[in-house]
Amino acid sequence: MRTYRFLQELSPDEQDRLRALSGEFLERKEFHGTQGLEVTDAMALAIAAQACLPLLYLDPQELPLAVQAWYGDFVGIVLHPDEVLADREAMDEAGVVHRYQEVLSGEAMEQGPVMVNWHDVARADDTAQEGYNVVIHEFAHKLDMRNGQIDGCPALPRGFLGTRGLAAARAHWLGILNPAYEAFREQVIIAERFGGEIPWMDAYGAESLPEFFAVACEAYFVQRERFTSEFPALSSLFDAFFRPAQPSHA
Ligand SMILES: [Zn+2]
């Protein structure tokens, strides 16, 4: 928490919650370094704390059960020293298979491990200014995947924002996320093709709706003020999901 300003800003109560979640996370996850990278306790803790930040107020309320509820489908965390080149294959409309390489700063696989690179994790305090955070990005994908669909919509609680039924809740979520994504995508295209103003948030969010969700989560958790001024409707939506009003105990 001393390393990252966005964790220092948490209240003492929130820091206690984050400690409980991180302890549970470290107990249940296994870290593997690649290319000779030795994962120290401090490195594992840095990743645990950032991975658990989105869980602070998520159900179930009995911490630290949220770790299993949301991140229970995998054990391994693979840590590369730096970004990696991944071999990719894609077929175009003509049926031609193209092989290419993609630079990855991290990856989250359904029912599989999460990969991040230490270079980016180590400078997460600096890059928070740009709203960038590789750990939160990959774990946001895990939240998105939890309901079996990778669509930019995490598993929403019953009655989310007064909706009736899960389909209505999802429609409400996407009804706010999608227009924000379309507008952002247009801004990125104008910036890249016509020299328009480069958007503040990571342009990678223009890739697809799930990537937009993950990129928006990064910005929301490490640079909330700026994020809220850029995406007010989305910020309120995220507040409703990530910081639901605490139920009063009967
Ligand atoms: Zn992603």
mmCIF file of C-alpha atoms and ligand atoms in Angstrom:
data_model
loop_
_atom_site.group_PDB
_atom_site.id
_atom_site.type_symbol
_atom_site.label_atom_id
_atom_site.label_comp_id
_atom_site.label_asym_id
_atom_site.label_seq_id
_atom_site.Cartn_x
_atom_site.Cartn_y
_atom_site.Cartn_z
ATOM 1 C CA MET A 1 0.000 0.000 0.000
ATOM 2 C CA ARG A 2 2.997 2.286 0.443
ATOM 3 C CA THR A 3 4.086 1.525 -3.121
ATOM 4 C CA TYR A 4 0.904 2.506 -4.892
ATOM 5 C CA ARG A 5 -0.831 5.829 -4.328
ATOM 6 C CA PHE A 6 -4.162 4.465 -5.509
ATOM 7 C CA LEU A 7 -4.036 2.031 -2.564
ATOM 8 C CA GLN A 8 -2.846 4.682 -0.096
ATOM 9 C CA GLU A 9 -6.013 6.627 -0.864
ATOM 10 C CA LEU A 10 -8.213 3.871 0.561
ATOM 11 C CA SER A 11 -9.771 4.419 3.973
ATOM 12 C CA PRO A 12 -8.333 2.434 6.936
ATOM 13 C CA ASP A 13 -11.402 0.182 6.829
ATOM 14 C CA GLU A 14 -10.935 -0.453 3.116
ATOM 15 C CA GLN A 15 -7.245 -1.182 3.649
ATOM 16 C CA ASP A 16 -8.204 -3.761 6.293
ATOM 17 C CA ARG A 17 -10.583 -5.370 3.823
ATOM 18 C CA LEU A 18 -7.911 -5.363 1.146
ATOM 19 C CA ARG A 19 -5.454 -7.047 3.544
ATOM 20 C CA ALA A 20 -7.969 -9.813 4.297
ATOM 21 C CA LEU A 21 -8.684 -10.372 0.608
ATOM 22 C CA SER A 22 -5.009 -10.322 -0.344
ATOM 23 C CA GLY A 23 -4.166 -12.866 2.364
ATOM 24 C CA GLU A 24 -6.829 -15.208 1.034
ATOM 25 C CA PHE A 25 -5.642 -14.614 -2.524
ATOM 26 C CA LEU A 26 -2.025 -15.445 -1.664
ATOM 27 C CA GLU A 27 -3.118 -18.590 0.137
ATOM 28 C CA ARG A 28 -5.036 -19.876 -2.890
ATOM 29 C CA LYS A 29 -2.944 -18.792 -5.854
ATOM 30 C CA GLU A 30 0.348 -20.104 -7.194
ATOM 31 C CA PHE A 31 2.846 -17.818 -8.854
ATOM 32 C CA HIS A 32 5.210 -18.894 -11.605
ATOM 33 C CA GLY A 33 7.992 -16.734 -12.956
ATOM 34 C CA THR A 34 9.193 -17.264 -16.535
ATOM 35 C CA GLN A 35 12.576 -16.710 -18.177
ATOM 36 C CA GLY A 36 14.338 -17.096 -14.858
ATOM 37 C CA LEU A 37 12.228 -14.480 -13.088
ATOM 38 C CA GLU A 38 12.074 -15.261 -9.386
ATOM 39 C CA VAL A 39 8.763 -14.206 -7.863
ATOM 40 C CA THR A 40 9.474 -12.650 -4.471
ATOM 41 C CA ASP A 41 6.920 -12.264 -1.678
ATOM 42 C CA ALA A 42 6.797 -8.538 -2.382
ATOM 43 C CA MET A 43 5.994 -9.163 -6.050
ATOM 44 C CA ALA A 44 3.244 -11.661 -5.226
ATOM 45 C CA LEU A 45 1.798 -9.272 -2.663
ATOM 46 C CA ALA A 46 1.812 -6.379 -5.140
ATOM 47 C CA ILE A 47 -0.183 -8.465 -7.591
ATOM 48 C CA ALA A 48 -2.553 -9.803 -4.922
ATOM 49 C CA ALA A 49 -3.406 -6.323 -3.617
ATOM 50 C CA GLN A 50 -4.165 -4.955 -7.083
ATOM 51 C CA ALA A 51 -6.109 -8.055 -8.132
ATOM 52 C CA CYS A 52 -8.268 -7.801 -5.005
ATOM 53 C CA LEU A 53 -8.968 -4.068 -5.251
ATOM 54 C CA PRO A 54 -12.106 -4.580 -7.408
ATOM 55 C CA LEU A 55 -13.432 -7.108 -4.868
ATOM 56 C CA LEU A 56 -13.574 -4.709 -1.895
ATOM 57 C CA TYR A 57 -17.363 -4.423 -1.931
ATOM 58 C CA LEU A 58 -18.377 -7.264 -4.200
ATOM 59 C CA ASP A 59 -20.536 -10.085 -2.937
ATOM 60 C CA PRO A 60 -20.279 -12.162 -0.899
ATOM 61 C CA GLN A 61 -20.006 -9.599 1.869
ATOM 62 C CA GLU A 62 -18.220 -12.063 4.159
ATOM 63 C CA LEU A 63 -14.655 -11.351 3.217
ATOM 64 C CA PRO A 64 -12.452 -12.980 2.166
ATOM 65 C CA LEU A 65 -14.884 -15.369 0.442
ATOM 66 C CA ALA A 66 -15.106 -12.972 -2.498
ATOM 67 C CA VAL A 67 -11.741 -14.265 -3.734
ATOM 68 C CA GLN A 68 -13.169 -17.739 -4.286
ATOM 69 C CA ALA A 69 -16.496 -16.428 -5.538
ATOM 70 C CA TRP A 70 -14.911 -14.313 -8.282
ATOM 71 C CA TYR A 71 -11.464 -15.771 -8.908
ATOM 72 C CA GLY A 72 -12.135 -19.403 -8.015
ATOM 73 C CA ASP A 73 -11.820 -20.834 -11.534
ATOM 74 C CA PHE A 74 -8.031 -20.828 -11.617
ATOM 75 C CA VAL A 75 -4.958 -21.129 -9.418
ATOM 76 C CA GLY A 76 -1.963 -20.092 -11.507
ATOM 77 C CA ILE A 77 -0.556 -16.642 -12.056
ATOM 78 C CA VAL A 78 2.226 -16.500 -14.619
ATOM 79 C CA LEU A 79 4.642 -13.620 -14.298
ATOM 80 C CA HIS A 80 6.814 -12.648 -17.254
ATOM 81 C CA PRO A 81 9.694 -10.209 -16.782
ATOM 82 C CA ASP A 82 8.416 -8.059 -19.664
ATOM 83 C CA GLU A 83 5.799 -7.956 -22.415
ATOM 84 C CA VAL A 84 5.678 -11.146 -24.490
ATOM 85 C CA LEU A 85 5.255 -11.907 -28.168
ATOM 86 C CA ALA A 86 2.466 -14.422 -28.684
ATOM 87 C CA ASP A 87 2.021 -16.425 -31.878
ATOM 88 C CA ARG A 88 -1.452 -15.881 -33.273
ATOM 89 C CA GLU A 89 -3.436 -17.389 -36.094
ATOM 90 C CA ALA A 90 -6.544 -15.940 -37.695
ATOM 91 C CA MET A 91 -8.596 -16.787 -40.755
ATOM 92 C CA ASP A 92 -9.831 -13.968 -42.973
ATOM 93 C CA GLU A 93 -13.086 -13.857 -44.969
ATOM 94 C CA ALA A 94 -11.363 -15.523 -47.928
ATOM 95 C CA GLY A 95 -10.421 -18.483 -45.728
ATOM 96 C CA VAL A 96 -6.737 -17.589 -45.714
ATOM 97 C CA VAL A 97 -5.003 -18.299 -42.431
ATOM 98 C CA HIS A 98 -2.711 -15.510 -41.306
ATOM 99 C CA ARG A 99 -0.010 -16.117 -38.753
ATOM 100 C CA TYR A 100 1.259 -13.122 -36.844
ATOM 101 C CA GLN A 101 2.696 -12.077 -33.544
ATOM 102 C CA GLU A 102 0.999 -9.953 -30.956
ATOM 103 C CA VAL A 103 2.616 -8.030 -28.120
ATOM 104 C CA LEU A 104 0.904 -8.977 -24.869
ATOM 105 C CA SER A 105 1.243 -7.164 -21.575
ATOM 106 C CA GLY A 106 -1.014 -9.757 -19.986
ATOM 107 C CA GLU A 107 -3.645 -12.372 -20.679
ATOM 108 C CA ALA A 108 -6.570 -13.969 -18.859
ATOM 109 C CA MET A 109 -7.887 -17.325 -19.977
ATOM 110 C CA GLU A 110 -11.308 -18.698 -19.111
ATOM 111 C CA GLN A 111 -10.909 -21.414 -16.455
ATOM 112 C CA GLY A 112 -7.187 -20.842 -16.857
ATOM 113 C CA PRO A 113 -4.291 -18.845 -15.466
ATOM 114 C CA VAL A 114 -3.743 -15.111 -15.518
ATOM 115 C CA MET A 115 -0.556 -13.827 -17.101
ATOM 116 C CA VAL A 116 0.929 -10.398 -16.366
ATOM 117 C CA ASN A 117 4.358 -8.870 -16.851
ATOM 118 C CA TRP A 118 6.391 -7.550 -13.941
ATOM 119 C CA HIS A 119 7.755 -4.557 -15.827
ATOM 120 C CA ASP A 120 4.230 -3.112 -16.029
ATOM 121 C CA VAL A 121 3.243 -4.160 -12.500
ATOM 122 C CA ALA A 122 6.364 -2.498 -11.070
ATOM 123 C CA ARG A 123 5.569 0.875 -12.645
ATOM 124 C CA ALA A 124 1.843 0.759 -11.838
ATOM 125 C CA ASP A 125 2.111 3.762 -9.524
ATOM 126 C CA ASP A 126 3.455 5.952 -12.354
ATOM 127 C CA THR A 127 1.127 4.635 -15.025
ATOM 128 C CA ALA A 128 -1.900 5.232 -12.778
ATOM 129 C CA GLN A 129 -1.710 8.827 -14.059
ATOM 130 C CA GLU A 130 -2.706 7.467 -17.464
ATOM 131 C CA GLY A 131 -5.313 5.199 -15.918
ATOM 132 C CA TYR A 132 -3.219 2.164 -16.860
ATOM 133 C CA ASN A 133 -2.977 -0.983 -14.725
ATOM 134 C CA VAL A 134 -2.220 -4.415 -16.169
ATOM 135 C CA VAL A 135 -3.283 -6.418 -13.101
ATOM 136 C CA ILE A 136 -6.700 -4.786 -12.829
ATOM 137 C CA HIS A 137 -7.116 -5.205 -16.597
ATOM 138 C CA GLU A 138 -6.613 -8.968 -16.542
ATOM 139 C CA PHE A 139 -8.686 -9.500 -13.405
ATOM 140 C CA ALA A 140 -11.483 -7.385 -14.868
ATOM 141 C CA HIS A 141 -11.565 -9.973 -17.667
ATOM 142 C CA LYS A 142 -11.921 -12.635 -14.969
ATOM 143 C CA LEU A 143 -14.906 -10.748 -13.506
ATOM 144 C CA ASP A 144 -16.381 -10.512 -17.010
ATOM 145 C CA MET A 145 -15.860 -14.256 -17.620
ATOM 146 C CA ARG A 146 -17.422 -15.336 -14.338
ATOM 147 C CA ASN A 147 -20.922 -15.650 -15.845
ATOM 148 C CA GLY A 148 -19.604 -17.692 -18.769
ATOM 149 C CA GLN A 149 -19.775 -14.929 -21.358
ATOM 150 C CA ILE A 150 -16.988 -12.575 -22.349
ATOM 151 C CA ASP A 151 -19.136 -9.631 -23.289
ATOM 152 C CA GLY A 152 -18.061 -6.713 -21.116
ATOM 153 C CA CYS A 153 -20.792 -7.495 -18.582
ATOM 154 C CA PRO A 154 -19.834 -9.135 -15.265
ATOM 155 C CA ALA A 155 -22.231 -11.325 -13.282
ATOM 156 C CA LEU A 156 -24.640 -8.721 -11.950
ATOM 157 C CA PRO A 157 -26.481 -9.103 -8.657
ATOM 158 C CA ARG A 158 -30.223 -9.745 -8.539
ATOM 159 C CA GLY A 159 -32.218 -6.531 -8.835
ATOM 160 C CA PHE A 160 -29.225 -4.552 -10.099
ATOM 161 C CA LEU A 161 -30.269 -0.886 -10.296
ATOM 162 C CA GLY A 162 -33.923 -1.842 -9.892
ATOM 163 C CA THR A 163 -34.002 -4.186 -12.873
ATOM 164 C CA ARG A 164 -36.075 -7.369 -12.876
ATOM 165 C CA GLY A 165 -34.241 -10.491 -13.905
ATOM 166 C CA LEU A 166 -30.709 -11.080 -15.117
ATOM 167 C CA ALA A 167 -31.485 -10.388 -18.793
ATOM 168 C CA ALA A 168 -32.873 -6.956 -17.914
ATOM 169 C CA ALA A 169 -29.869 -6.224 -15.698
ATOM 170 C CA ARG A 170 -27.481 -7.175 -18.483
ATOM 171 C CA ALA A 171 -29.428 -5.095 -21.018
ATOM 172 C CA HIS A 172 -29.251 -2.120 -18.657
ATOM 173 C CA TRP A 173 -25.492 -2.589 -18.210
ATOM 174 C CA LEU A 174 -24.788 -2.885 -21.923
ATOM 175 C CA GLY A 175 -27.144 0.022 -22.629
ATOM 176 C CA ILE A 176 -24.676 2.267 -20.792
ATOM 177 C CA LEU A 177 -21.390 0.502 -21.610
ATOM 178 C CA ASN A 178 -22.011 0.187 -25.346
ATOM 179 C CA PRO A 179 -22.615 3.873 -26.187
ATOM 180 C CA ALA A 180 -19.545 4.818 -24.117
ATOM 181 C CA TYR A 181 -17.535 2.230 -26.069
ATOM 182 C CA GLU A 182 -18.828 3.422 -29.456
ATOM 183 C CA ALA A 183 -18.015 7.045 -28.629
ATOM 184 C CA PHE A 184 -14.543 6.097 -27.382
ATOM 185 C CA ARG A 185 -13.884 3.957 -30.431
ATOM 186 C CA GLU A 186 -14.836 6.820 -32.714
ATOM 187 C CA GLN A 187 -12.537 9.163 -30.783
ATOM 188 C CA VAL A 188 -9.640 6.705 -31.160
ATOM 189 C CA ILE A 189 -10.281 6.257 -34.890
ATOM 190 C CA ILE A 190 -10.408 10.032 -35.426
ATOM 191 C CA ALA A 191 -7.169 10.413 -33.453
ATOM 192 C CA GLU A 192 -5.367 7.653 -35.350
ATOM 193 C CA ARG A 193 -6.590 8.370 -38.872
ATOM 194 C CA PHE A 194 -7.260 12.085 -38.909
ATOM 195 C CA GLY A 195 -4.931 13.475 -36.266
ATOM 196 C CA GLY A 196 -7.685 14.222 -33.768
ATOM 197 C CA GLU A 197 -7.074 14.642 -30.073
ATOM 198 C CA ILE A 198 -5.666 11.464 -28.524
ATOM 199 C CA PRO A 199 -8.044 10.221 -25.836
ATOM 200 C CA TRP A 200 -6.788 10.085 -22.279
ATOM 201 C CA MET A 201 -7.712 6.464 -21.648
ATOM 202 C CA ASP A 202 -5.687 3.611 -23.198
ATOM 203 C CA ALA A 203 -6.652 3.340 -26.885
ATOM 204 C CA TYR A 204 -6.552 -0.446 -26.551
ATOM 205 C CA GLY A 205 -10.067 -0.100 -25.159
ATOM 206 C CA ALA A 206 -11.243 0.558 -28.737
ATOM 207 C CA GLU A 207 -10.426 -3.080 -29.668
ATOM 208 C CA SER A 208 -13.729 -4.591 -28.545
ATOM 209 C CA LEU A 209 -16.419 -4.197 -25.908
ATOM 210 C CA PRO A 210 -14.768 -6.658 -23.457
ATOM 211 C CA GLU A 211 -11.441 -4.822 -23.838
ATOM 212 C CA PHE A 212 -13.222 -1.513 -23.289
ATOM 213 C CA PHE A 213 -14.704 -2.880 -20.058
ATOM 214 C CA ALA A 214 -11.270 -4.060 -18.855
ATOM 215 C CA VAL A 215 -9.548 -0.782 -19.799
ATOM 216 C CA ALA A 216 -12.343 1.257 -18.177
ATOM 217 C CA CYS A 217 -11.945 -0.783 -14.966
ATOM 218 C CA GLU A 218 -8.245 0.058 -14.872
ATOM 219 C CA ALA A 219 -8.958 3.772 -15.121
ATOM 220 C CA TYR A 220 -11.868 3.583 -12.661
ATOM 221 C CA PHE A 221 -9.749 1.958 -9.978
ATOM 222 C CA VAL A 222 -6.491 3.884 -10.306
ATOM 223 C CA GLN A 223 -7.633 7.325 -11.494
ATOM 224 C CA ARG A 224 -11.265 7.618 -10.514
ATOM 225 C CA GLU A 225 -11.573 11.418 -10.630
ATOM 226 C CA ARG A 226 -10.350 11.686 -14.205
ATOM 227 C CA PHE A 227 -12.321 8.634 -15.253
ATOM 228 C CA THR A 228 -15.509 10.084 -13.775
ATOM 229 C CA SER A 229 -15.032 13.386 -15.568
ATOM 230 C CA GLU A 230 -14.498 11.555 -18.893
ATOM 231 C CA PHE A 231 -17.177 8.888 -18.445
ATOM 232 C CA PRO A 232 -19.747 10.108 -15.884
ATOM 233 C CA ALA A 233 -22.480 7.622 -16.799
ATOM 234 C CA LEU A 234 -20.060 4.715 -16.811
ATOM 235 C CA SER A 235 -18.581 5.784 -13.490
ATOM 236 C CA SER A 236 -22.036 5.734 -11.876
ATOM 237 C CA LEU A 237 -22.697 2.317 -13.397
ATOM 238 C CA PHE A 238 -19.409 0.992 -12.019
ATOM 239 C CA ASP A 239 -20.190 2.532 -8.614
ATOM 240 C CA ALA A 240 -23.493 0.636 -8.571
ATOM 241 C CA PHE A 241 -21.680 -2.629 -9.276
ATOM 242 C CA PHE A 242 -18.358 -2.264 -7.480
ATOM 243 C CA ARG A 243 -19.595 -0.182 -4.534
ATOM 244 C CA PRO A 244 -23.182 -1.235 -3.894
ATOM 245 C CA ALA A 245 -24.850 0.390 -0.910
ATOM 246 C CA GLN A 246 -24.148 -1.745 2.103
ATOM 247 C CA PRO A 247 -27.356 -3.548 3.067
ATOM 248 C CA SER A 248 -28.680 -2.660 6.480
ATOM 249 C CA HIS A 249 -28.749 -5.650 8.774
ATOM 250 C CA ALA A 250 -32.160 -6.504 10.120
HETATM 251 ZN ZN ZN B 1 -7.633 -7.429 -22.359
#
